[in-house]
Amino acid sequence: MQWPRIREPSGAAGHKVTMGIATLGPLWAALLLPLLVFGIPTEEPTSGEAVASTPTGGCRRCCDSLAPADAADVSPASPSALPYVLPEVRPYINITILKGDKGDRGPLGTPGKLGKEGPRGDRGPQGTKGSKGQVGSPGAPCRTRSSAFSVGRKTALHSSEGFQPLLFDTVFVNPDGHFDMAAGRFVAPLRGLYFFSLNVHSWNFKETYVHVVHNEEAAVILYAQPSDRSIMQSQSVMLALAPGDHVWVRLFKRERENAVYSDDVDTYITFSGHLIKPEDD
């Protein structure tokens, strides 16, 4: 077994210690010898200081400074250099405690851009009837859109000339006066389509030859041959008339005697007409 080598202190401090040991007796020398070997600590290491380790192969006094290599190996910031492990601190803030009261409503912002037009919605329910409005101003006089007449004759007639107008003495319908009773003619008030109807009664053993005339041209003819009996005859026609056109009835005499029958009691001869459709409709 090899005993550790005791290194004697050097310098003034070492000289004083050596002199003190020589002066004391052997008993005090035995007590102070360990302090000389291991060194007397001057102060306890703090938490921020590193404890130097003794290198292999030699002793080190507490008063000697650390070597540069040893000082570089131990960092004060290293957790292993501290005598205990520091706890990790993570701050936590409760947001609900910091939340304040609800503020006032802010001012209305500017309107945004107009969006695309959406699809048309369903028809809503019918609303309540509104109050009656004010009477409007009188309009312009309306243009006559209707025309009608119906006339008759109670007197028999024999034709004594080539063409003899058939006049009428009875008015059934002539609201607008479009049929001229004195001339025996209907005067068209509007351009359009008109319908006319003629009814006569023939005379015994006499010819019946009657024209419905448009202006001065025969449009249709009503004819009955001589017979021993009197017979009702009729003719109808539809004409396109212009304003001012005339429609009337005339007898036409040829080789035979021409006549229509009627009496004062009954009306055997009638002539009627009316507007069907104005041209501008």
PDB file of C-alpha atoms in Angstrom:
ATOM      1  CA  MET A   1       0.000   0.000   0.000  1.00  0.00           C
ATOM      2  CA  GLN A   2       1.324   3.326  -1.051  1.00  0.00           C
ATOM      3  CA  TRP A   3       0.650   6.362   1.072  1.00  0.00           C
ATOM      4  CA  PRO A   4      -0.323   9.628  -0.595  1.00  0.00           C
ATOM      5  CA  ARG A   5       2.367  12.107  -1.053  1.00  0.00           C
ATOM      6  CA  ILE A   6       2.092  15.067   1.245  1.00  0.00           C
ATOM      7  CA  ARG A   7       2.844  18.330  -0.439  1.00  0.00           C
ATOM      8  CA  GLU A   8       4.194  20.931   1.765  1.00  0.00           C
ATOM      9  CA  PRO A   9       2.841  24.422   1.556  1.00  0.00           C
ATOM     10  CA  SER A  10       5.171  26.926   0.030  1.00  0.00           C
ATOM     11  CA  GLY A  11       5.624  30.592   0.494  1.00  0.00           C
ATOM     12  CA  ALA A  12       5.116  32.719   3.586  1.00  0.00           C
ATOM     13  CA  ALA A  13       1.943  30.902   4.585  1.00  0.00           C
ATOM     14  CA  GLY A  14       3.658  27.570   4.389  1.00  0.00           C
ATOM     15  CA  HIS A  15       6.586  28.804   6.408  1.00  0.00           C
ATOM     16  CA  LYS A  16       4.309  30.041   9.172  1.00  0.00           C
ATOM     17  CA  VAL A  17       2.381  26.780   9.322  1.00  0.00           C
ATOM     18  CA  THR A  18       5.631  24.794   9.475  1.00  0.00           C
ATOM     19  CA  MET A  19       6.953  26.951  12.278  1.00  0.00           C
ATOM     20  CA  GLY A  20       3.674  26.532  14.143  1.00  0.00           C
ATOM     21  CA  ILE A  21       3.786  22.752  13.883  1.00  0.00           C
ATOM     22  CA  ALA A  22       7.360  22.622  15.127  1.00  0.00           C
ATOM     23  CA  THR A  23       6.484  24.737  18.128  1.00  0.00           C
ATOM     24  CA  LEU A  24       3.391  22.631  19.068  1.00  0.00           C
ATOM     25  CA  GLY A  25       3.731  19.225  20.375  1.00  0.00           C
ATOM     26  CA  PRO A  26       3.281  15.967  18.586  1.00  0.00           C
ATOM     27  CA  LEU A  27      -0.432  15.865  19.539  1.00  0.00           C
ATOM     28  CA  TRP A  28      -1.307  19.126  17.784  1.00  0.00           C
ATOM     29  CA  ALA A  29       0.789  18.083  14.845  1.00  0.00           C
ATOM     30  CA  ALA A  30      -1.381  15.021  14.383  1.00  0.00           C
ATOM     31  CA  LEU A  31      -4.562  17.163  14.442  1.00  0.00           C
ATOM     32  CA  LEU A  32      -3.349  19.806  12.014  1.00  0.00           C
ATOM     33  CA  LEU A  33      -1.780  17.409   9.533  1.00  0.00           C
ATOM     34  CA  PRO A  34      -5.063  16.661   7.655  1.00  0.00           C
ATOM     35  CA  LEU A  35      -5.719  20.337   7.239  1.00  0.00           C
ATOM     36  CA  LEU A  36      -2.323  20.807   5.678  1.00  0.00           C
ATOM     37  CA  VAL A  37      -2.919  17.917   3.296  1.00  0.00           C
ATOM     38  CA  PHE A  38      -6.418  18.785   2.087  1.00  0.00           C
ATOM     39  CA  GLY A  39      -6.292  22.515   2.569  1.00  0.00           C
ATOM     40  CA  ILE A  40      -8.359  24.853   4.704  1.00  0.00           C
ATOM     41  CA  PRO A  41     -11.538  26.068   2.980  1.00  0.00           C
ATOM     42  CA  THR A  42     -11.853  29.783   3.221  1.00  0.00           C
ATOM     43  CA  GLU A  43     -15.635  29.973   2.219  1.00  0.00           C
ATOM     44  CA  GLU A  44     -18.423  27.647   1.112  1.00  0.00           C
ATOM     45  CA  PRO A  45     -19.183  27.464  -2.604  1.00  0.00           C
ATOM     46  CA  THR A  46     -22.282  29.325  -3.647  1.00  0.00           C
ATOM     47  CA  SER A  47     -25.038  28.101  -6.009  1.00  0.00           C
ATOM     48  CA  GLY A  48     -23.597  30.025  -8.959  1.00  0.00           C
ATOM     49  CA  GLU A  49     -19.991  28.790  -8.521  1.00  0.00           C
ATOM     50  CA  ALA A  50     -18.591  25.579  -9.901  1.00  0.00           C
ATOM     51  CA  VAL A  51     -16.781  23.070  -7.694  1.00  0.00           C
ATOM     52  CA  ALA A  52     -13.339  22.363  -9.131  1.00  0.00           C
ATOM     53  CA  SER A  53     -12.326  18.757  -9.302  1.00  0.00           C
ATOM     54  CA  THR A  54      -8.837  17.592  -8.472  1.00  0.00           C
ATOM     55  CA  PRO A  55      -6.951  16.468 -11.544  1.00  0.00           C
ATOM     56  CA  THR A  56      -5.389  13.032 -11.567  1.00  0.00           C
ATOM     57  CA  GLY A  57      -1.743  12.805 -10.578  1.00  0.00           C
ATOM     58  CA  GLY A  58      -1.478  15.870  -8.234  1.00  0.00           C
ATOM     59  CA  CYS A  59      -2.957  17.952  -5.426  1.00  0.00           C
ATOM     60  CA  ARG A  60      -4.402  21.459  -5.699  1.00  0.00           C
ATOM     61  CA  ARG A  61      -4.718  24.129  -3.131  1.00  0.00           C
ATOM     62  CA  CYS A  62      -7.868  26.083  -2.651  1.00  0.00           C
ATOM     63  CA  CYS A  63      -6.002  29.290  -3.222  1.00  0.00           C
ATOM     64  CA  ASP A  64      -4.711  28.223  -6.661  1.00  0.00           C
ATOM     65  CA  SER A  65      -6.669  29.570  -9.657  1.00  0.00           C
ATOM     66  CA  LEU A  66      -8.460  27.241 -12.084  1.00  0.00           C
ATOM     67  CA  ALA A  67      -6.777  26.325 -15.301  1.00  0.00           C
ATOM     68  CA  PRO A  68      -8.182  27.915 -18.450  1.00  0.00           C
ATOM     69  CA  ALA A  69      -9.239  24.531 -19.791  1.00  0.00           C
ATOM     70  CA  ASP A  70     -11.003  23.594 -16.588  1.00  0.00           C
ATOM     71  CA  ALA A  71     -12.772  26.938 -16.354  1.00  0.00           C
ATOM     72  CA  ALA A  72     -14.045  26.603 -19.922  1.00  0.00           C
ATOM     73  CA  ASP A  73     -15.468  23.155 -19.230  1.00  0.00           C
ATOM     74  CA  VAL A  74     -17.734  24.356 -16.403  1.00  0.00           C
ATOM     75  CA  SER A  75     -20.317  26.992 -17.439  1.00  0.00           C
ATOM     76  CA  PRO A  76     -22.261  28.902 -14.812  1.00  0.00           C
ATOM     77  CA  ALA A  77     -25.354  28.676 -17.061  1.00  0.00           C
ATOM     78  CA  SER A  78     -25.150  24.857 -17.214  1.00  0.00           C
ATOM     79  CA  PRO A  79     -27.853  23.154 -15.097  1.00  0.00           C
ATOM     80  CA  SER A  80     -25.270  20.548 -13.901  1.00  0.00           C
ATOM     81  CA  ALA A  81     -23.252  23.330 -12.241  1.00  0.00           C
ATOM     82  CA  LEU A  82     -26.144  24.193  -9.889  1.00  0.00           C
ATOM     83  CA  PRO A  83     -26.656  22.337  -6.605  1.00  0.00           C
ATOM     84  CA  TYR A  84     -30.413  21.852  -7.461  1.00  0.00           C
ATOM     85  CA  VAL A  85     -32.674  21.831 -10.562  1.00  0.00           C
ATOM     86  CA  LEU A  86     -34.568  25.063 -11.201  1.00  0.00           C
ATOM     87  CA  PRO A  87     -38.344  24.571 -11.882  1.00  0.00           C
ATOM     88  CA  GLU A  88     -39.680  25.566 -15.319  1.00  0.00           C
ATOM     89  CA  VAL A  89     -41.966  28.574 -15.009  1.00  0.00           C
ATOM     90  CA  ARG A  90     -44.742  29.011 -17.596  1.00  0.00           C
ATOM     91  CA  PRO A  91     -46.949  32.066 -17.126  1.00  0.00           C
ATOM     92  CA  TYR A  92     -50.761  31.616 -17.568  1.00  0.00           C
ATOM     93  CA  ILE A  93     -53.183  34.504 -18.009  1.00  0.00           C
ATOM     94  CA  ASN A  94     -56.953  34.016 -17.489  1.00  0.00           C
ATOM     95  CA  ILE A  95     -58.515  35.951 -20.398  1.00  0.00           C
ATOM     96  CA  THR A  96     -61.976  35.870 -18.821  1.00  0.00           C
ATOM     97  CA  ILE A  97     -60.732  37.990 -15.941  1.00  0.00           C
ATOM     98  CA  LEU A  98     -59.277  40.605 -18.313  1.00  0.00           C
ATOM     99  CA  LYS A  99     -62.462  40.799 -20.521  1.00  0.00           C
ATOM    100  CA  GLY A 100     -64.304  44.071 -20.000  1.00  0.00           C
ATOM    101  CA  ASP A 101     -67.931  45.102 -20.441  1.00  0.00           C
ATOM    102  CA  LYS A 102     -69.588  45.162 -23.899  1.00  0.00           C
ATOM    103  CA  GLY A 103     -69.082  48.476 -25.612  1.00  0.00           C
ATOM    104  CA  ASP A 104     -71.628  50.684 -27.362  1.00  0.00           C
ATOM    105  CA  ARG A 105     -72.785  49.975 -30.916  1.00  0.00           C
ATOM    106  CA  GLY A 106     -70.564  51.613 -33.485  1.00  0.00           C
ATOM    107  CA  PRO A 107     -71.742  53.932 -36.265  1.00  0.00           C
ATOM    108  CA  LEU A 108     -73.382  52.468 -39.364  1.00  0.00           C
ATOM    109  CA  GLY A 109     -70.898  51.784 -42.139  1.00  0.00           C
ATOM    110  CA  THR A 110     -71.187  52.797 -45.767  1.00  0.00           C
ATOM    111  CA  PRO A 111     -73.495  50.632 -47.938  1.00  0.00           C
ATOM    112  CA  GLY A 112     -71.811  47.910 -49.939  1.00  0.00           C
ATOM    113  CA  LYS A 113     -72.058  47.295 -53.650  1.00  0.00           C
ATOM    114  CA  LEU A 114     -75.394  46.224 -55.079  1.00  0.00           C
ATOM    115  CA  GLY A 115     -75.542  42.457 -55.519  1.00  0.00           C
ATOM    116  CA  LYS A 116     -76.946  40.478 -58.400  1.00  0.00           C
ATOM    117  CA  GLU A 117     -80.687  40.403 -58.851  1.00  0.00           C
ATOM    118  CA  GLY A 118     -82.175  37.261 -57.405  1.00  0.00           C
ATOM    119  CA  PRO A 119     -84.963  35.142 -58.855  1.00  0.00           C
ATOM    120  CA  ARG A 120     -88.479  36.488 -58.800  1.00  0.00           C
ATOM    121  CA  GLY A 121     -90.425  35.410 -55.753  1.00  0.00           C
ATOM    122  CA  ASP A 122     -93.885  33.932 -55.539  1.00  0.00           C
ATOM    123  CA  ARG A 123     -96.940  36.124 -55.818  1.00  0.00           C
ATOM    124  CA  GLY A 124     -97.960  37.439 -52.443  1.00  0.00           C
ATOM    125  CA  PRO A 125    -101.460  37.426 -50.983  1.00  0.00           C
ATOM    126  CA  GLN A 126    -103.967  39.958 -52.247  1.00  0.00           C
ATOM    127  CA  GLY A 127    -104.044  43.088 -50.198  1.00  0.00           C
ATOM    128  CA  THR A 128    -107.036  44.891 -48.834  1.00  0.00           C
ATOM    129  CA  LYS A 129    -109.101  47.037 -51.151  1.00  0.00           C
ATOM    130  CA  GLY A 130    -108.047  50.650 -51.121  1.00  0.00           C
ATOM    131  CA  SER A 131    -110.247  53.680 -50.810  1.00  0.00           C
ATOM    132  CA  LYS A 132    -111.991  55.141 -53.830  1.00  0.00           C
ATOM    133  CA  GLY A 133    -109.909  57.692 -55.677  1.00  0.00           C
ATOM    134  CA  GLN A 134    -110.887  61.109 -56.918  1.00  0.00           C
ATOM    135  CA  VAL A 135    -112.843  61.602 -60.098  1.00  0.00           C
ATOM    136  CA  GLY A 136    -110.577  62.219 -63.054  1.00  0.00           C
ATOM    137  CA  SER A 137    -110.872  64.965 -65.614  1.00  0.00           C
ATOM    138  CA  PRO A 138    -113.230  64.412 -68.558  1.00  0.00           C
ATOM    139  CA  GLY A 139    -111.643  62.623 -71.465  1.00  0.00           C
ATOM    140  CA  ALA A 140    -111.801  63.405 -75.149  1.00  0.00           C
ATOM    141  CA  PRO A 141    -115.003  62.549 -77.002  1.00  0.00           C
ATOM    142  CA  CYS A 142    -115.023  58.867 -77.844  1.00  0.00           C
ATOM    143  CA  ARG A 143    -115.162  57.828 -81.440  1.00  0.00           C
ATOM    144  CA  THR A 144    -118.285  55.922 -82.376  1.00  0.00           C
ATOM    145  CA  ARG A 145    -117.494  52.229 -82.464  1.00  0.00           C
ATOM    146  CA  SER A 146    -120.959  50.900 -83.296  1.00  0.00           C
ATOM    147  CA  SER A 147    -123.628  51.371 -85.914  1.00  0.00           C
ATOM    148  CA  ALA A 148    -126.987  49.665 -86.437  1.00  0.00           C
ATOM    149  CA  PHE A 149    -130.402  50.270 -87.954  1.00  0.00           C
ATOM    150  CA  SER A 150    -133.644  48.439 -88.775  1.00  0.00           C
ATOM    151  CA  VAL A 151    -136.506  49.990 -90.760  1.00  0.00           C
ATOM    152  CA  GLY A 152    -139.755  48.766 -92.380  1.00  0.00           C
ATOM    153  CA  ARG A 153    -142.468  49.634 -94.886  1.00  0.00           C
ATOM    154  CA  LYS A 154    -146.250  49.224 -94.455  1.00  0.00           C
ATOM    155  CA  THR A 155    -147.248  50.303 -97.972  1.00  0.00           C
ATOM    156  CA  ALA A 156    -147.190  48.201-101.147  1.00  0.00           C
ATOM    157  CA  LEU A 157    -145.204  49.493-104.148  1.00  0.00           C
ATOM    158  CA  HIS A 158    -145.431  49.015-107.960  1.00  0.00           C
ATOM    159  CA  SER A 159    -142.426  50.027-110.023  1.00  0.00           C
ATOM    160  CA  SER A 160    -143.276  52.344-112.906  1.00  0.00           C
ATOM    161  CA  GLU A 161    -139.706  53.221-113.908  1.00  0.00           C
ATOM    162  CA  GLY A 162    -136.543  51.359-114.752  1.00  0.00           C
ATOM    163  CA  PHE A 163    -134.988  51.914-111.239  1.00  0.00           C
ATOM    164  CA  GLN A 164    -137.143  53.082-108.319  1.00  0.00           C
ATOM    165  CA  PRO A 165    -135.747  53.578-104.772  1.00  0.00           C
ATOM    166  CA  LEU A 166    -137.551  51.723-102.007  1.00  0.00           C
ATOM    167  CA  LEU A 167    -138.382  54.127 -99.188  1.00  0.00           C
ATOM    168  CA  PHE A 168    -139.361  53.143 -95.651  1.00  0.00           C
ATOM    169  CA  ASP A 169    -141.922  54.598 -93.274  1.00  0.00           C
ATOM    170  CA  THR A 170    -141.263  52.682 -90.024  1.00  0.00           C
ATOM    171  CA  VAL A 171    -138.210  52.852 -87.749  1.00  0.00           C
ATOM    172  CA  PHE A 172    -137.382  49.952 -85.462  1.00  0.00           C
ATOM    173  CA  VAL A 173    -133.788  50.804 -84.596  1.00  0.00           C
ATOM    174  CA  ASN A 174    -131.746  53.864 -85.634  1.00  0.00           C
ATOM    175  CA  PRO A 175    -129.980  55.099 -82.456  1.00  0.00           C
ATOM    176  CA  ASP A 176    -127.241  57.141 -84.125  1.00  0.00           C
ATOM    177  CA  GLY A 177    -129.303  58.323 -87.129  1.00  0.00           C
ATOM    178  CA  HIS A 178    -127.000  56.577 -89.612  1.00  0.00           C
ATOM    179  CA  PHE A 179    -130.008  55.624 -91.764  1.00  0.00           C
ATOM    180  CA  ASP A 180    -131.442  58.573 -93.689  1.00  0.00           C
ATOM    181  CA  MET A 181    -135.206  58.035 -93.767  1.00  0.00           C
ATOM    182  CA  ALA A 182    -135.835  60.790 -96.314  1.00  0.00           C
ATOM    183  CA  ALA A 183    -133.370  59.383 -98.857  1.00  0.00           C
ATOM    184  CA  GLY A 184    -133.899  55.756 -97.851  1.00  0.00           C
ATOM    185  CA  ARG A 185    -130.128  55.206 -97.513  1.00  0.00           C
ATOM    186  CA  PHE A 186    -127.708  54.018 -94.842  1.00  0.00           C
ATOM    187  CA  VAL A 187    -124.524  56.145 -94.543  1.00  0.00           C
ATOM    188  CA  ALA A 188    -121.496  54.271 -93.114  1.00  0.00           C
ATOM    189  CA  PRO A 189    -119.858  56.191 -90.211  1.00  0.00           C
ATOM    190  CA  LEU A 190    -116.688  54.005 -89.979  1.00  0.00           C
ATOM    191  CA  ARG A 191    -114.522  51.907 -92.219  1.00  0.00           C
ATOM    192  CA  GLY A 192    -115.141  48.229 -91.579  1.00  0.00           C
ATOM    193  CA  LEU A 193    -117.347  45.203 -92.229  1.00  0.00           C
ATOM    194  CA  TYR A 194    -121.139  45.547 -92.212  1.00  0.00           C
ATOM    195  CA  PHE A 195    -123.970  43.037 -92.468  1.00  0.00           C
ATOM    196  CA  PHE A 196    -127.275  43.788 -94.259  1.00  0.00           C
ATOM    197  CA  SER A 197    -130.533  41.856 -94.512  1.00  0.00           C
ATOM    198  CA  LEU A 198    -133.573  42.525 -96.765  1.00  0.00           C
ATOM    199  CA  ASN A 199    -137.026  40.871 -96.436  1.00  0.00           C
ATOM    200  CA  VAL A 200    -139.971  41.479 -98.829  1.00  0.00           C
ATOM    201  CA  HIS A 201    -143.322  39.896 -99.657  1.00  0.00           C
ATOM    202  CA  SER A 202    -144.097  39.118-103.303  1.00  0.00           C
ATOM    203  CA  TRP A 203    -147.382  40.034-105.026  1.00  0.00           C
ATOM    204  CA  ASN A 204    -149.736  37.547-106.710  1.00  0.00           C
ATOM    205  CA  PHE A 205    -148.990  37.052-110.406  1.00  0.00           C
ATOM    206  CA  LYS A 206    -146.349  39.815-110.323  1.00  0.00           C
ATOM    207  CA  GLU A 207    -142.564  39.619-110.579  1.00  0.00           C
ATOM    208  CA  THR A 208    -140.349  40.686-107.654  1.00  0.00           C
ATOM    209  CA  TYR A 209    -136.986  42.101-108.671  1.00  0.00           C
ATOM    210  CA  VAL A 210    -135.081  44.097-106.002  1.00  0.00           C
ATOM    211  CA  HIS A 211    -131.413  45.159-105.702  1.00  0.00           C
ATOM    212  CA  VAL A 212    -129.337  45.887-102.596  1.00  0.00           C
ATOM    213  CA  VAL A 213    -127.113  48.705-103.863  1.00  0.00           C
ATOM    214  CA  HIS A 214    -123.651  49.756-102.639  1.00  0.00           C
ATOM    215  CA  ASN A 215    -123.286  53.410-103.619  1.00  0.00           C
ATOM    216  CA  GLU A 216    -124.520  53.175-107.258  1.00  0.00           C
ATOM    217  CA  GLU A 217    -123.681  49.560-108.001  1.00  0.00           C
ATOM    218  CA  ALA A 218    -125.962  46.593-107.325  1.00  0.00           C
ATOM    219  CA  ALA A 219    -124.381  44.260-104.775  1.00  0.00           C
ATOM    220  CA  VAL A 220    -126.994  41.445-104.612  1.00  0.00           C
ATOM    221  CA  ILE A 221    -130.479  40.784-106.048  1.00  0.00           C
ATOM    222  CA  LEU A 222    -133.667  39.442-104.500  1.00  0.00           C
ATOM    223  CA  TYR A 223    -135.875  37.798-107.110  1.00  0.00           C
ATOM    224  CA  ALA A 224    -139.233  35.940-107.123  1.00  0.00           C
ATOM    225  CA  GLN A 225    -141.072  34.680-110.212  1.00  0.00           C
ATOM    226  CA  PRO A 226    -144.774  35.476-110.745  1.00  0.00           C
ATOM    227  CA  SER A 227    -147.065  33.047-108.855  1.00  0.00           C
ATOM    228  CA  ASP A 228    -150.660  32.687-107.796  1.00  0.00           C
ATOM    229  CA  ARG A 229    -149.487  32.901-104.184  1.00  0.00           C
ATOM    230  CA  SER A 230    -147.738  35.631-102.200  1.00  0.00           C
ATOM    231  CA  ILE A 231    -144.398  34.428-100.701  1.00  0.00           C
ATOM    232  CA  MET A 232    -141.916  35.991 -98.235  1.00  0.00           C
ATOM    233  CA  GLN A 233    -138.468  36.415 -99.829  1.00  0.00           C
ATOM    234  CA  SER A 234    -135.151  37.361 -98.148  1.00  0.00           C
ATOM    235  CA  GLN A 235    -131.565  38.276 -99.054  1.00  0.00           C
ATOM    236  CA  SER A 236    -128.527  39.086 -96.955  1.00  0.00           C
ATOM    237  CA  VAL A 237    -125.006  40.302 -97.685  1.00  0.00           C
ATOM    238  CA  MET A 238    -121.811  41.432 -95.918  1.00  0.00           C
ATOM    239  CA  LEU A 239    -120.046  44.513 -97.326  1.00  0.00           C
ATOM    240  CA  ALA A 240    -116.754  46.290 -96.635  1.00  0.00           C
ATOM    241  CA  LEU A 241    -117.589  49.987 -96.424  1.00  0.00           C
ATOM    242  CA  ALA A 242    -115.607  53.179 -96.148  1.00  0.00           C
ATOM    243  CA  PRO A 243    -116.822  56.214 -94.207  1.00  0.00           C
ATOM    244  CA  GLY A 244    -119.588  57.952 -96.223  1.00  0.00           C
ATOM    245  CA  ASP A 245    -120.511  54.934 -98.369  1.00  0.00           C
ATOM    246  CA  HIS A 246    -124.260  54.492 -99.064  1.00  0.00           C
ATOM    247  CA  VAL A 247    -126.292  51.289 -98.998  1.00  0.00           C
ATOM    248  CA  TRP A 248    -129.916  51.318-100.211  1.00  0.00           C
ATOM    249  CA  VAL A 249    -132.646  49.255-101.951  1.00  0.00           C
ATOM    250  CA  ARG A 250    -134.220  49.762-105.393  1.00  0.00           C
ATOM    251  CA  LEU A 251    -136.818  48.067-107.613  1.00  0.00           C
ATOM    252  CA  PHE A 252    -135.858  47.160-111.194  1.00  0.00           C
ATOM    253  CA  LYS A 253    -138.587  46.937-113.880  1.00  0.00           C
ATOM    254  CA  ARG A 254    -138.121  44.769-116.941  1.00  0.00           C
ATOM    255  CA  GLU A 255    -140.742  43.377-119.355  1.00  0.00           C
ATOM    256  CA  ARG A 256    -143.111  42.303-116.592  1.00  0.00           C
ATOM    257  CA  GLU A 257    -144.758  44.332-113.891  1.00  0.00           C
ATOM    258  CA  ASN A 258    -142.604  44.532-110.745  1.00  0.00           C
ATOM    259  CA  ALA A 259    -144.152  44.970-107.273  1.00  0.00           C
ATOM    260  CA  VAL A 260    -143.790  44.250-103.494  1.00  0.00           C
ATOM    261  CA  TYR A 261    -146.709  43.724-101.181  1.00  0.00           C
ATOM    262  CA  SER A 262    -147.533  45.229 -97.764  1.00  0.00           C
ATOM    263  CA  ASP A 263    -150.521  46.780 -95.955  1.00  0.00           C
ATOM    264  CA  ASP A 264    -151.307  49.265 -93.228  1.00  0.00           C
ATOM    265  CA  VAL A 265    -151.840  46.581 -90.584  1.00  0.00           C
ATOM    266  CA  ASP A 266    -148.649  44.490 -90.810  1.00  0.00           C
ATOM    267  CA  THR A 267    -145.104  45.268 -91.852  1.00  0.00           C
ATOM    268  CA  TYR A 268    -144.106  42.934 -94.679  1.00  0.00           C
ATOM    269  CA  ILE A 269    -140.962  44.731 -95.843  1.00  0.00           C
ATOM    270  CA  THR A 270    -137.878  45.201 -93.605  1.00  0.00           C
ATOM    271  CA  PHE A 271    -134.311  46.371 -94.170  1.00  0.00           C
ATOM    272  CA  SER A 272    -131.649  46.024 -91.432  1.00  0.00           C
ATOM    273  CA  GLY A 273    -127.880  46.420 -91.059  1.00  0.00           C
ATOM    274  CA  HIS A 274    -125.117  46.752 -88.456  1.00  0.00           C
ATOM    275  CA  LEU A 275    -121.357  47.132 -88.073  1.00  0.00           C
ATOM    276  CA  ILE A 276    -119.557  43.840 -87.455  1.00  0.00           C
ATOM    277  CA  LYS A 277    -115.919  44.927 -87.081  1.00  0.00           C
ATOM    278  CA  PRO A 278    -114.178  48.264 -87.545  1.00  0.00           C
ATOM    279  CA  GLU A 279    -111.098  48.044 -89.752  1.00  0.00           C
ATOM    280  CA  ASP A 280    -108.701  49.562 -87.170  1.00  0.00           C
ATOM    281  CA  ASP A 281    -109.446  46.902 -84.489  1.00  0.00           C
TER     282      ASP A 281
END
